[in-house]
Coordinates of C-alpha atoms in Angstrom, one line a residue:
Chain A
X18 CA -58.7 34.3 -225.5
X19 CA -58.9 33.1 -221.9
X20 CA -61.6 30.6 -221.7
X21 CA -61.9 27.9 -219.1
X22 CA -60.4 24.5 -219.9
X23 CA -63.8 22.9 -220.0
X24 CA -64.9 25.2 -222.8
X25 CA -61.7 24.6 -224.7
X26 CA -62.3 20.9 -224.6
X27 CA -65.9 21.0 -225.8
X28 CA -65.4 23.5 -228.6
X29 CA -62.5 22.8 -230.9
X30 CA -60.9 26.0 -232.3
X31 CA -61.4 24.8 -235.8
X32 CA -65.1 25.1 -235.6
X33 CA -64.9 28.9 -235.2
X34 CA -65.0 30.5 -238.6
X35 CA -62.0 32.7 -239.4
X36 CA -62.6 36.2 -238.2
X37 CA -60.8 39.2 -239.8
X38 CA -61.5 41.5 -236.8
X39 CA -60.1 39.0 -234.3
X40 CA -56.9 38.5 -236.2
X41 CA -56.3 42.2 -236.6
X42 CA -57.1 42.8 -232.9
X43 CA -54.7 40.1 -231.8
X44 CA -51.8 41.3 -233.8
X45 CA -52.5 44.9 -232.9
X46 CA -52.3 44.2 -229.2
X47 CA -49.3 41.9 -229.9
X48 CA -47.6 44.8 -231.6
X49 CA -48.0 47.0 -228.6
X50 CA -46.8 44.3 -226.3
X51 CA -43.7 43.9 -228.5
X52 CA -43.0 47.6 -228.0
X53 CA -41.9 46.8 -224.5
X54 CA -39.2 44.5 -225.8
X55 CA -38.2 47.0 -228.5
X56 CA -38.0 49.7 -225.9
X57 CA -35.5 47.8 -223.9
X58 CA -33.4 47.0 -227.0
X59 CA -33.6 50.6 -228.1
X60 CA -32.4 51.8 -224.7
X61 CA -29.4 49.4 -224.8
X62 CA -28.5 50.2 -228.4
X63 CA -28.9 54.0 -228.1
X64 CA -26.7 54.2 -225.0
X65 CA -24.1 51.9 -226.5
X66 CA -23.9 53.8 -229.7
X67 CA -23.8 57.2 -228.0
X68 CA -21.0 56.2 -225.7
X69 CA -18.8 54.6 -228.3
X70 CA -16.3 57.4 -228.1
X71 CA -15.6 56.8 -224.5
X72 CA -15.8 53.0 -224.8
X73 CA -13.2 53.0 -227.5
X74 CA -10.8 55.3 -225.7
X75 CA -10.9 53.9 -222.2
X76 CA -12.0 50.3 -222.7
X77 CA -12.4 48.4 -219.5
X78 CA -10.2 50.8 -217.6
X79 CA -13.3 53.1 -217.5
X80 CA -14.6 50.8 -214.8
X81 CA -11.4 50.5 -212.8
X82 CA -9.9 54.0 -213.0
X83 CA -10.8 56.5 -210.3
X84 CA -9.6 59.5 -212.2
X85 CA -12.5 61.8 -213.1
X86 CA -11.1 64.9 -214.7
X87 CA -13.3 66.7 -217.3
X88 CA -10.6 69.4 -217.8
X89 CA -8.0 66.9 -218.9
X90 CA -10.8 64.8 -220.6
X91 CA -9.9 61.7 -218.5
X92 CA -12.7 59.6 -217.2
X93 CA -12.8 56.7 -214.8
X94 CA -16.1 55.6 -213.2
X95 CA -14.8 53.8 -210.2
X96 CA -15.7 56.4 -207.5
X97 CA -19.3 56.5 -208.8
X98 CA -19.6 52.7 -208.9
X99 CA -18.1 52.5 -205.4
X100 CA -20.5 55.2 -204.1
X101 CA -23.5 53.5 -205.7
X102 CA -22.7 50.1 -204.2
X103 CA -21.8 51.3 -200.7
X104 CA -24.8 53.6 -200.3
X105 CA -27.1 50.9 -201.6
X106 CA -25.6 48.2 -199.4
X107 CA -25.8 50.5 -196.4
X108 CA -29.5 51.0 -197.2
X109 CA -30.0 47.3 -197.3
X110 CA -28.3 46.7 -194.0
X111 CA -30.7 49.2 -192.4
X112 CA -33.9 48.3 -194.3
X113 CA -33.7 44.5 -194.5
X114 CA -34.2 43.7 -190.7
X115 CA -36.9 46.4 -190.5
X116 CA -38.6 45.2 -193.6
X117 CA -38.7 41.6 -192.4
X118 CA -39.9 42.8 -189.0
X119 CA -42.7 44.7 -190.5
X120 CA -43.7 41.7 -192.7
X121 CA -43.8 39.4 -189.6
X122 CA -45.7 42.0 -187.7
X123 CA -48.3 42.3 -190.5
X124 CA -48.7 38.5 -191.1
X125 CA -48.4 37.2 -187.5
X126 CA -49.2 39.9 -185.1
X127 CA -51.3 42.7 -186.5
X128 CA -55.0 42.6 -185.7
X129 CA -57.1 42.5 -188.8
X130 CA -58.3 46.1 -188.5
X131 CA -54.8 47.4 -188.4
X132 CA -53.6 45.6 -191.5
X133 CA -55.3 47.8 -194.1
X134 CA -54.4 51.2 -192.7
X135 CA -50.8 50.0 -192.1
X136 CA -50.4 48.7 -195.6
X137 CA -51.8 52.0 -196.8
X138 CA -49.1 53.9 -194.8
X139 CA -46.4 51.7 -196.3
X140 CA -47.8 52.3 -199.8
X141 CA -47.8 56.0 -199.2
X142 CA -44.2 55.9 -198.1
X143 CA -43.5 54.2 -201.5
X144 CA -45.5 56.9 -203.4
X145 CA -43.7 60.0 -202.1
X146 CA -41.6 61.4 -204.9
X147 CA -37.8 61.1 -204.7
X148 CA -37.4 64.9 -204.8
X149 CA -39.5 65.3 -201.6
X150 CA -37.3 62.8 -199.8
X151 CA -34.3 64.8 -201.1
X152 CA -35.7 68.1 -199.8
X153 CA -36.5 66.5 -196.4
X154 CA -33.2 64.8 -196.3
X155 CA -31.3 67.9 -197.1
X156 CA -33.0 70.3 -194.7
X157 CA -34.1 68.0 -191.9
X158 CA -32.2 64.8 -191.8
X159 CA -28.7 66.0 -192.7
X160 CA -28.6 68.7 -189.9
X161 CA -29.9 66.0 -187.5
X162 CA -27.1 63.6 -188.6
X163 CA -24.5 66.3 -188.3
X164 CA -25.5 67.5 -184.9
X165 CA -26.6 64.2 -183.2
X166 CA -25.9 60.9 -184.9
X167 CA -22.5 61.4 -186.5
X168 CA -20.8 63.0 -183.4
X169 CA -22.0 60.1 -181.4
X170 CA -20.4 57.6 -183.8
X171 CA -17.1 59.5 -184.1
X172 CA -17.0 59.9 -180.3
X173 CA -17.6 56.3 -179.4
X174 CA -16.5 54.2 -182.4
X175 CA -14.4 56.8 -184.2
X176 CA -11.3 54.5 -184.1
X177 CA -13.0 52.2 -186.6
X178 CA -12.1 53.5 -190.2
X179 CA -15.8 53.1 -191.1
X180 CA -16.7 56.0 -188.7
X181 CA -13.6 58.2 -189.0
X182 CA -13.5 61.9 -189.7
X183 CA -15.5 65.0 -189.1
X184 CA -19.3 64.9 -189.1
X185 CA -20.3 66.8 -192.3
X186 CA -23.9 65.6 -192.2
X187 CA -23.9 65.1 -196.0
X188 CA -22.1 61.9 -197.1
X189 CA -22.4 58.2 -197.5
X190 CA -24.3 57.7 -194.2
X191 CA -27.0 60.3 -195.1
X192 CA -27.4 58.6 -198.5
X193 CA -27.7 55.2 -196.9
X194 CA -30.3 56.3 -194.4
X195 CA -32.5 58.1 -196.9
X196 CA -32.3 55.2 -199.3
X197 CA -33.2 52.8 -196.6
X198 CA -36.4 54.7 -196.0
X199 CA -37.2 54.7 -199.7
X200 CA -36.7 50.9 -200.2
X201 CA -38.4 49.8 -197.0
X202 CA -41.9 49.7 -198.6
X203 CA -40.6 47.3 -201.4
X204 CA -38.9 45.0 -199.0
X205 CA -41.7 45.0 -196.5
X206 CA -44.6 44.5 -198.9
X207 CA -43.0 41.7 -200.9
X208 CA -41.7 39.9 -197.8
X209 CA -45.3 40.1 -196.5
X210 CA -46.6 38.5 -199.7
X211 CA -44.0 35.8 -199.5
X212 CA -44.6 35.1 -195.9
X213 CA -48.3 34.8 -196.5
X214 CA -47.6 32.2 -199.2
X215 CA -46.0 29.9 -196.6
X216 CA -48.3 26.8 -196.2
X217 CA -50.0 26.9 -192.8
X218 CA -49.1 23.3 -192.3
X219 CA -45.4 24.3 -191.9
X220 CA -46.4 26.5 -189.0
X221 CA -48.8 24.0 -187.5
X222 CA -46.2 21.3 -187.6
X223 CA -43.7 23.5 -185.8
X224 CA -46.3 24.4 -183.1
X225 CA -47.4 20.8 -182.7
X226 CA -43.8 19.8 -182.0
X227 CA -43.8 22.3 -179.1
X228 CA -42.0 25.3 -180.6
X229 CA -42.8 28.8 -179.5
X230 CA -44.6 31.2 -181.8
X231 CA -41.4 32.9 -182.7
X232 CA -39.7 29.6 -183.6
X233 CA -42.7 28.8 -185.8
X234 CA -42.3 32.1 -187.5
X235 CA -38.6 31.4 -188.0
X236 CA -39.5 28.2 -189.8
X237 CA -41.8 30.2 -192.1
X238 CA -39.0 32.7 -192.7
X239 CA -36.5 30.1 -193.7
X240 CA -39.1 28.4 -195.8
X241 CA -39.6 31.7 -197.7
X242 CA -35.9 32.5 -197.9
X243 CA -35.6 32.7 -201.7
X244 CA -38.6 35.0 -201.9
X245 CA -37.2 37.3 -199.2
X246 CA -33.8 37.4 -201.0
X247 CA -35.8 38.3 -204.2
X248 CA -37.4 41.2 -202.3
X249 CA -34.0 42.3 -201.0
X250 CA -32.5 42.3 -204.5
X251 CA -35.5 44.3 -205.8
X252 CA -34.9 46.8 -203.0
X253 CA -31.3 46.9 -204.0
X254 CA -32.3 47.6 -207.6
X255 CA -34.4 50.6 -206.6
X256 CA -31.6 51.9 -204.4
X257 CA -29.0 51.6 -207.1
X258 CA -30.9 53.9 -209.5
X259 CA -32.3 56.4 -207.0
X260 CA -31.2 59.8 -208.1
X261 CA -32.6 63.0 -206.6
X262 CA -32.7 62.1 -202.9
X263 CA -29.2 60.8 -203.1
X264 CA -27.8 63.7 -205.1
X265 CA -29.1 66.1 -202.5
X266 CA -27.5 64.4 -199.4
X267 CA -24.4 62.5 -200.5
X268 CA -22.1 65.4 -200.9
X269 CA -21.1 64.8 -204.5
X270 CA -17.4 64.4 -204.3
X271 CA -15.8 61.7 -206.6
X272 CA -13.5 60.2 -204.0
X273 CA -13.2 56.7 -202.5
X274 CA -13.1 56.9 -198.7
X275 CA -13.5 54.1 -196.2
X276 CA -15.5 56.3 -193.8
X277 CA -19.2 56.5 -194.0
X278 CA -19.1 60.0 -192.7
X279 CA -17.2 61.2 -195.8
X280 CA -19.0 62.6 -198.9
X281 CA -19.2 60.4 -201.9
X282 CA -20.8 60.3 -205.4
X283 CA -23.1 57.8 -207.2
X284 CA -23.5 57.0 -210.8
X285 CA -27.1 58.4 -210.8
X286 CA -26.1 61.6 -209.1
X287 CA -23.1 62.4 -211.4
X288 CA -25.6 62.1 -214.3
X289 CA -28.0 64.4 -212.6
X290 CA -25.3 67.0 -211.8
X291 CA -23.0 67.0 -214.7
X292 CA -25.0 66.1 -217.8
X293 CA -26.3 69.6 -218.7
X294 CA -22.8 71.0 -218.0
X295 CA -20.9 68.6 -220.1
X296 CA -19.2 70.5 -222.8
X297 CA -16.9 68.2 -224.8
X298 CA -18.2 65.2 -226.8
X299 CA -16.0 62.9 -224.8
X300 CA -17.5 64.2 -221.5
X301 CA -21.0 63.5 -222.7
X302 CA -19.9 60.1 -224.1
X303 CA -18.4 59.1 -220.7
X304 CA -21.5 60.2 -218.9
X305 CA -23.7 58.1 -221.2
X306 CA -21.4 55.2 -220.6
X307 CA -22.1 55.6 -216.9
X308 CA -25.8 55.4 -217.7
X309 CA -25.1 52.3 -219.7
X310 CA -23.3 50.6 -216.8
X311 CA -26.2 51.6 -214.5
X312 CA -28.7 50.2 -217.0
X313 CA -26.9 46.9 -217.3
X314 CA -26.5 46.5 -213.5
X315 CA -30.2 47.4 -212.9
X316 CA -31.3 44.9 -215.6
X317 CA -29.3 42.1 -214.1
X318 CA -30.4 42.9 -210.5
X319 CA -34.0 43.2 -211.4
X320 CA -34.1 40.1 -213.6
X321 CA -32.6 37.9 -210.9
X322 CA -34.9 39.4 -208.3
X323 CA -38.0 38.8 -210.4
X324 CA -36.9 35.3 -211.1
X325 CA -36.5 34.6 -207.4
X326 CA -39.8 36.1 -206.4
X327 CA -41.6 34.4 -209.2
X328 CA -40.2 31.0 -208.5
X329 CA -41.5 31.3 -205.0
X330 CA -44.9 32.9 -205.4
X331 CA -45.9 31.4 -208.8
X332 CA -48.2 28.9 -207.3
X333 CA -49.8 31.2 -204.7
X334 CA -52.5 33.7 -205.3
X335 CA -50.3 36.8 -204.7
X336 CA -48.5 36.2 -207.9
X337 CA -45.3 37.8 -206.7
X338 CA -46.5 41.2 -207.6
X339 CA -46.0 44.2 -205.4
Chain B
X27 CA -32.9 23.1 -166.3
X28 CA -35.5 22.1 -168.8
X29 CA -37.9 24.6 -167.3
X30 CA -35.3 27.3 -167.5
X31 CA -34.7 26.5 -171.2
X32 CA -38.4 26.7 -171.9
X33 CA -38.6 30.1 -170.1
X34 CA -35.6 31.3 -172.2
X35 CA -37.4 30.3 -175.4
X36 CA -40.6 31.9 -174.4
X37 CA -38.7 35.1 -173.5
X38 CA -36.9 35.1 -176.8
X39 CA -40.2 34.7 -178.6
X40 CA -41.6 37.7 -176.8
X41 CA -38.5 39.8 -177.4
X42 CA -38.4 39.0 -181.2
X43 CA -42.1 39.8 -181.6
X44 CA -41.4 43.0 -179.7
X45 CA -38.7 43.9 -182.1
X46 CA -41.1 43.3 -185.0
X47 CA -43.6 45.7 -183.5
X48 CA -40.8 48.1 -182.9
X49 CA -39.8 48.0 -186.6
X50 CA -43.3 48.6 -187.6
X51 CA -43.4 51.7 -185.4
X52 CA -40.0 52.9 -186.8
X53 CA -41.4 52.7 -190.3
X54 CA -44.1 55.1 -189.5
X55 CA -41.8 57.7 -188.0
X56 CA -40.2 59.0 -191.3
X57 CA -43.6 59.2 -193.0
X58 CA -45.1 61.3 -190.1
X59 CA -42.0 63.5 -190.0
X60 CA -41.9 64.0 -193.8
X61 CA -45.6 65.0 -193.8
X62 CA -45.2 67.2 -190.7
X63 CA -42.2 69.1 -192.1
X64 CA -43.5 69.5 -195.6
X65 CA -46.8 70.9 -194.3
X66 CA -45.3 73.1 -191.6
X67 CA -42.6 74.5 -193.9
X68 CA -44.6 74.6 -197.1
X69 CA -47.9 76.1 -195.9
X70 CA -46.3 79.5 -195.5
X71 CA -45.5 80.0 -199.2
X72 CA -48.7 78.4 -200.4
X73 CA -51.0 81.1 -201.6
X74 CA -53.0 82.2 -204.6
X75 CA -49.9 83.7 -206.2
X76 CA -48.2 80.3 -206.0
X77 CA -50.7 78.9 -208.5
X78 CA -51.2 82.0 -210.7
X79 CA -47.9 83.9 -211.0
X80 CA -44.7 83.4 -212.8
X81 CA -41.4 82.9 -210.9
X82 CA -39.8 86.2 -209.8
X83 CA -36.1 86.9 -210.3
X84 CA -33.8 86.6 -207.3
X85 CA -34.4 89.3 -204.7
X86 CA -37.9 90.2 -205.7
X87 CA -40.4 88.8 -203.3
X88 CA -43.6 87.0 -204.3
X89 CA -44.2 85.2 -207.5
X90 CA -45.3 81.7 -208.0
X91 CA -44.8 78.5 -210.0
X92 CA -47.8 78.7 -212.2
X93 CA -45.8 77.9 -215.4
X94 CA -44.2 74.9 -213.6
X95 CA -47.6 73.5 -212.6
X96 CA -48.9 73.8 -216.1
X97 CA -45.6 72.4 -217.4
X98 CA -45.9 69.3 -215.3
X99 CA -49.4 68.8 -216.6
X100 CA -48.3 69.1 -220.2
X101 CA -45.4 66.8 -219.7
X102 CA -47.6 64.1 -218.0
X103 CA -50.1 64.6 -220.8
X104 CA -47.4 64.0 -223.5
X105 CA -46.2 61.0 -221.5
X106 CA -49.7 59.6 -221.4
X107 CA -49.9 59.8 -225.2
X108 CA -47.1 57.2 -225.3
X109 CA -47.8 55.4 -222.0
X110 CA -51.6 55.0 -222.3
X111 CA -52.0 53.2 -225.7
X112 CA -48.9 51.1 -225.3
X113 CA -49.6 50.2 -221.7
X114 CA -53.3 49.4 -222.1
X115 CA -52.9 47.4 -225.3
X116 CA -49.9 45.5 -224.0
X117 CA -51.9 44.7 -220.9
X118 CA -54.8 43.5 -223.0
X119 CA -52.5 41.3 -224.9
X120 CA -51.0 39.8 -221.8
X121 CA -54.4 39.1 -220.2
X122 CA -56.2 37.8 -223.3
X123 CA -53.5 36.2 -225.4
X124 CA -50.5 36.1 -223.1
X125 CA -50.5 32.5 -222.0
X126 CA -47.6 31.5 -224.1
X127 CA -43.9 31.9 -224.2
X128 CA -44.0 35.3 -225.8
X129 CA -46.4 36.5 -223.2
X130 CA -44.2 35.3 -220.4
X131 CA -41.2 37.0 -221.8
X132 CA -43.1 40.3 -222.3
X133 CA -44.5 40.1 -218.7
X134 CA -41.0 39.5 -217.4
X135 CA -39.5 42.4 -219.5
X136 CA -42.3 44.7 -218.3
X137 CA -41.2 44.1 -214.7
X138 CA -37.6 44.6 -215.7
X139 CA -38.5 47.9 -217.5
X140 CA -40.2 49.0 -214.3
X141 CA -36.9 48.6 -212.5
X142 CA -34.8 50.7 -215.0
X143 CA -33.7 53.8 -213.1
X144 CA -35.6 56.8 -214.2
X145 CA -32.4 58.8 -214.8
X146 CA -31.3 56.2 -217.4
X147 CA -34.7 56.8 -219.1
X148 CA -33.7 60.4 -219.2
X149 CA -30.4 59.7 -220.8
X150 CA -32.1 57.6 -223.5
X151 CA -34.6 60.4 -224.2
X152 CA -31.6 62.7 -224.5
X153 CA -30.0 60.5 -227.1
X154 CA -33.2 59.7 -229.0
X155 CA -34.9 63.2 -228.9
X156 CA -32.6 65.9 -227.7
X157 CA -29.5 65.1 -229.8
X158 CA -31.2 64.9 -233.2
X159 CA -33.3 68.0 -232.5
X160 CA -30.2 69.7 -231.0
X161 CA -32.1 71.4 -228.2
X162 CA -34.1 70.5 -225.1
X163 CA -37.8 70.3 -225.4
X164 CA -41.1 69.3 -223.9
X165 CA -41.2 66.4 -226.4
X166 CA -38.1 64.9 -224.9
X167 CA -39.4 65.1 -221.3
X168 CA -42.8 63.6 -222.4
X169 CA -41.0 60.8 -224.1
X170 CA -39.0 59.9 -221.0
X171 CA -42.1 60.0 -218.8
X172 CA -44.0 57.9 -221.3
X173 CA -41.5 55.1 -221.1
X174 CA -41.8 55.2 -217.3
X175 CA -45.6 55.0 -217.4
X176 CA -45.7 51.9 -219.7
X177 CA -44.8 49.1 -217.2
X178 CA -47.2 50.4 -214.5
X179 CA -50.2 50.6 -216.8
X180 CA -49.4 47.3 -218.5
X181 CA -49.2 45.3 -215.4
X182 CA -52.3 46.8 -213.7
X183 CA -54.3 46.5 -216.8
X184 CA -53.4 42.8 -217.1
X185 CA -54.2 42.2 -213.4
X186 CA -57.5 43.9 -213.6
X187 CA -58.6 42.2 -216.8
X188 CA -57.8 38.9 -215.2
X189 CA -60.2 39.6 -212.4
X190 CA -63.2 39.6 -214.9
X191 CA -64.9 36.3 -214.5
X192 CA -64.5 33.7 -217.2
X193 CA -68.3 33.4 -217.5
X194 CA -68.4 36.9 -219.1
X195 CA -66.1 35.8 -221.9
X196 CA -67.9 32.5 -222.4
X197 CA -71.4 34.1 -222.4
X198 CA -70.3 36.7 -225.0
X199 CA -68.6 34.1 -227.2
X200 CA -71.7 31.8 -226.9
X201 CA -73.8 34.6 -228.2
X202 CA -71.6 34.7 -231.3
X203 CA -69.9 38.0 -230.5
X204 CA -66.4 38.2 -232.0
X205 CA -63.5 38.0 -229.7
X206 CA -62.3 41.6 -230.3
X207 CA -65.7 43.0 -229.6
X208 CA -66.0 40.9 -226.5
X209 CA -62.7 42.3 -225.2
X210 CA -63.4 45.9 -226.2
X211 CA -67.1 46.2 -225.2
X212 CA -67.5 43.7 -222.4
X213 CA -64.2 42.7 -220.7
X214 CA -62.5 46.2 -220.7
X215 CA -65.6 48.1 -219.5
X216 CA -66.1 45.5 -216.7
X217 CA -62.5 46.1 -215.5
X218 CA -62.5 49.9 -216.3
X219 CA -62.3 51.0 -212.7
X220 CA -59.1 49.0 -212.1
X221 CA -57.5 50.1 -215.4
X222 CA -58.2 53.8 -214.5
X223 CA -56.6 53.1 -211.1
X224 CA -53.4 51.9 -212.8
X225 CA -53.4 54.9 -215.1
X226 CA -53.8 57.3 -212.1
X227 CA -50.9 55.5 -210.3
X228 CA -48.7 56.0 -213.4
X229 CA -49.7 59.6 -213.6
X230 CA -48.9 60.1 -210.0
X231 CA -45.5 58.5 -210.5
X232 CA -44.8 60.5 -213.6
X233 CA -45.8 63.8 -212.0
X234 CA -43.3 63.2 -209.2
X235 CA -40.3 62.3 -211.4
X236 CA -37.4 64.8 -211.5
X237 CA -34.4 62.9 -212.8
X238 CA -35.6 62.1 -216.3
X239 CA -36.6 65.8 -216.8
X240 CA -33.3 67.4 -215.8
X241 CA -31.7 67.1 -219.2
X242 CA -34.7 66.6 -221.4
X243 CA -37.3 69.2 -220.6
X244 CA -34.7 71.2 -218.7
X245 CA -36.5 74.2 -217.1
X246 CA -38.0 77.5 -218.1
X247 CA -38.8 80.6 -216.0
X248 CA -41.4 81.9 -218.4
X249 CA -44.6 80.7 -220.0
X250 CA -43.7 78.3 -222.8
X251 CA -45.1 79.1 -226.2
X252 CA -44.4 75.8 -228.1
X253 CA -43.7 72.2 -227.1
X254 CA -40.5 72.5 -229.0
X255 CA -38.7 74.4 -226.3
X256 CA -37.5 73.8 -222.8
X257 CA -40.5 73.6 -220.4
X258 CA -40.8 74.1 -216.6
X259 CA -41.9 71.4 -214.3
X260 CA -42.8 71.5 -210.6
X261 CA -40.2 68.8 -209.6
X262 CA -37.3 70.5 -211.4
X263 CA -38.3 73.8 -209.8
X264 CA -38.4 72.2 -206.4
X265 CA -34.8 70.8 -207.0
X266 CA -33.4 74.1 -208.3
X267 CA -35.1 76.2 -205.6
X268 CA -34.3 73.7 -202.8
X269 CA -30.5 73.8 -203.4
X270 CA -30.5 77.5 -203.9
X271 CA -29.2 79.8 -201.1
X272 CA -32.3 82.1 -201.1
X273 CA -34.8 81.8 -198.3
X274 CA -37.9 82.7 -200.3
X275 CA -37.0 80.2 -203.0
X276 CA -36.5 77.5 -200.4
X277 CA -39.9 78.3 -199.0
X278 CA -41.4 77.9 -202.4
X279 CA -39.6 74.6 -202.9
X280 CA -41.3 73.3 -199.7
X281 CA -44.7 74.7 -201.0
X282 CA -44.1 72.8 -204.2
X283 CA -43.3 69.6 -202.3
X284 CA -46.5 70.1 -200.3
X285 CA -48.5 70.3 -203.5
X286 CA -46.9 67.2 -204.8
X287 CA -47.4 65.2 -201.6
X288 CA -51.1 66.3 -201.4
X289 CA -51.6 65.2 -205.0
X290 CA -50.1 61.8 -204.3
X291 CA -52.0 61.5 -201.1
X292 CA -55.4 62.3 -202.7
X293 CA -54.7 60.0 -205.7
X294 CA -53.8 57.1 -203.3
X295 CA -57.0 57.7 -201.3
X296 CA -59.1 57.7 -204.5
X297 CA -57.4 54.6 -205.7
X298 CA -58.0 52.9 -202.4
X299 CA -61.6 53.9 -202.4
X300 CA -62.2 52.9 -206.0
X301 CA -60.6 49.5 -205.7
X302 CA -62.2 48.7 -202.3
X303 CA -65.7 49.3 -203.8
X304 CA -65.2 47.2 -206.9
X305 CA -63.3 44.2 -205.7

């Protein structure tokens, strides 16, 4: 039980008589808390066991082969891993500067009355379901990319391999843009918390030494570097696992192309598209192995991000929570 | 020279702050556009039939998504059966007994579980429920949603219980009330508003999930009769209709998206209002 330190000092625990109800209550809640741990172990075990067929047959080459041929029962996950990484990194490249800009705006510039409605707007952006982003991306954003943005890129910088090829609309770029909208709230809100946790003395010292306001903000930003990196990785974690929106705009073709205008495929979207159609046991097993890879990556990414954010905001009142 | 340098720095300061304001404005644009398009494209197909009729086959006009709306409610209800007890009790443990190593680990794992992609949860539900039963069912979908709800409920319950002043606990203990009764009858009621907020947030998230339902609950164009069979959900219908080539189906997909967005919007408003009053 949470009692203040003073009370703990004055009343030694031994003087309480043993209470049956309290013991039961404590272990009951502890049981439910342990379920969280069990759930994660169960997930890992179930996916490992169900993908044993594919793990045994392909070994590590599953991760390095780019051949995905259900007809010949040959499976390599490289195009999906590539697609997941590239679309997520592209999302970060777009969302990170915007997210930091928003955080600085909220902490340094926004008038008090604007802060609440704006935070509400950002939260709302985070609450919109993935499928709605997908629908909007598919019918509104993709045609816009096809008719306006991508022709611009291929006309002016088309000689760079990154922007080569015909403007399809659907493809890596569409996935990156829609993901950047979706992860912006996470990056912005955590960066805001982290920036708020910077001691005011840091800023005051900078201003006293004659720096401009922006230079003082810069010092705050570099002070909270690890927290912002944590926020970024957390955004990355969300982008890696995002399914519906990406599936609807990325084009779903298991190829590895340098150009962002070309269609691609991600680990999450191949699961969404092919799982119910998978006929052979090896096919299902290979798909579950992809889920396992995605699970392990998400676990690592989230764990490291949480550790970074925690280590930074542990001592402040925001507690590193979203 | 020095004066010039100072002017340059002041100029840079203004420009950088200008960029910050610009990025805040850019963030609002997609939100406004998504709301605008969903409302303008969805309102046309939103009528009484949408909420009361079954989906019609291709080519026949009209029809609605009544079974999908009910299906989503049933799936979220099933998910709550798992998510509510586990989430609330785990949150109680973390808040009241969790100041030890085990508590720290569980708190950390809850955050990690929150980051597990929802499609992976769907795969796990497939292997745990669908494979042994050999067919898709509402149970499998509910199981997947339940896992997704746990971390949200756990962490908000913990945070809300921690906002209850220590003096409440001390006063109750001083009166000789056992710890469990203090927690159940005094601490939890005091934080009830916040806990309900967390539950509503998790319900909003579960109702908007598509990926974990694709190969667990699957879909169904008719009224379901038992929980042991595939069941329709609003989100899966939006997906199927959205990628279909038929215009009236696409219009209904937008209408479904509008219903979802309104639901999320109203829940967020209620949550805002409730938390503002209490804390």
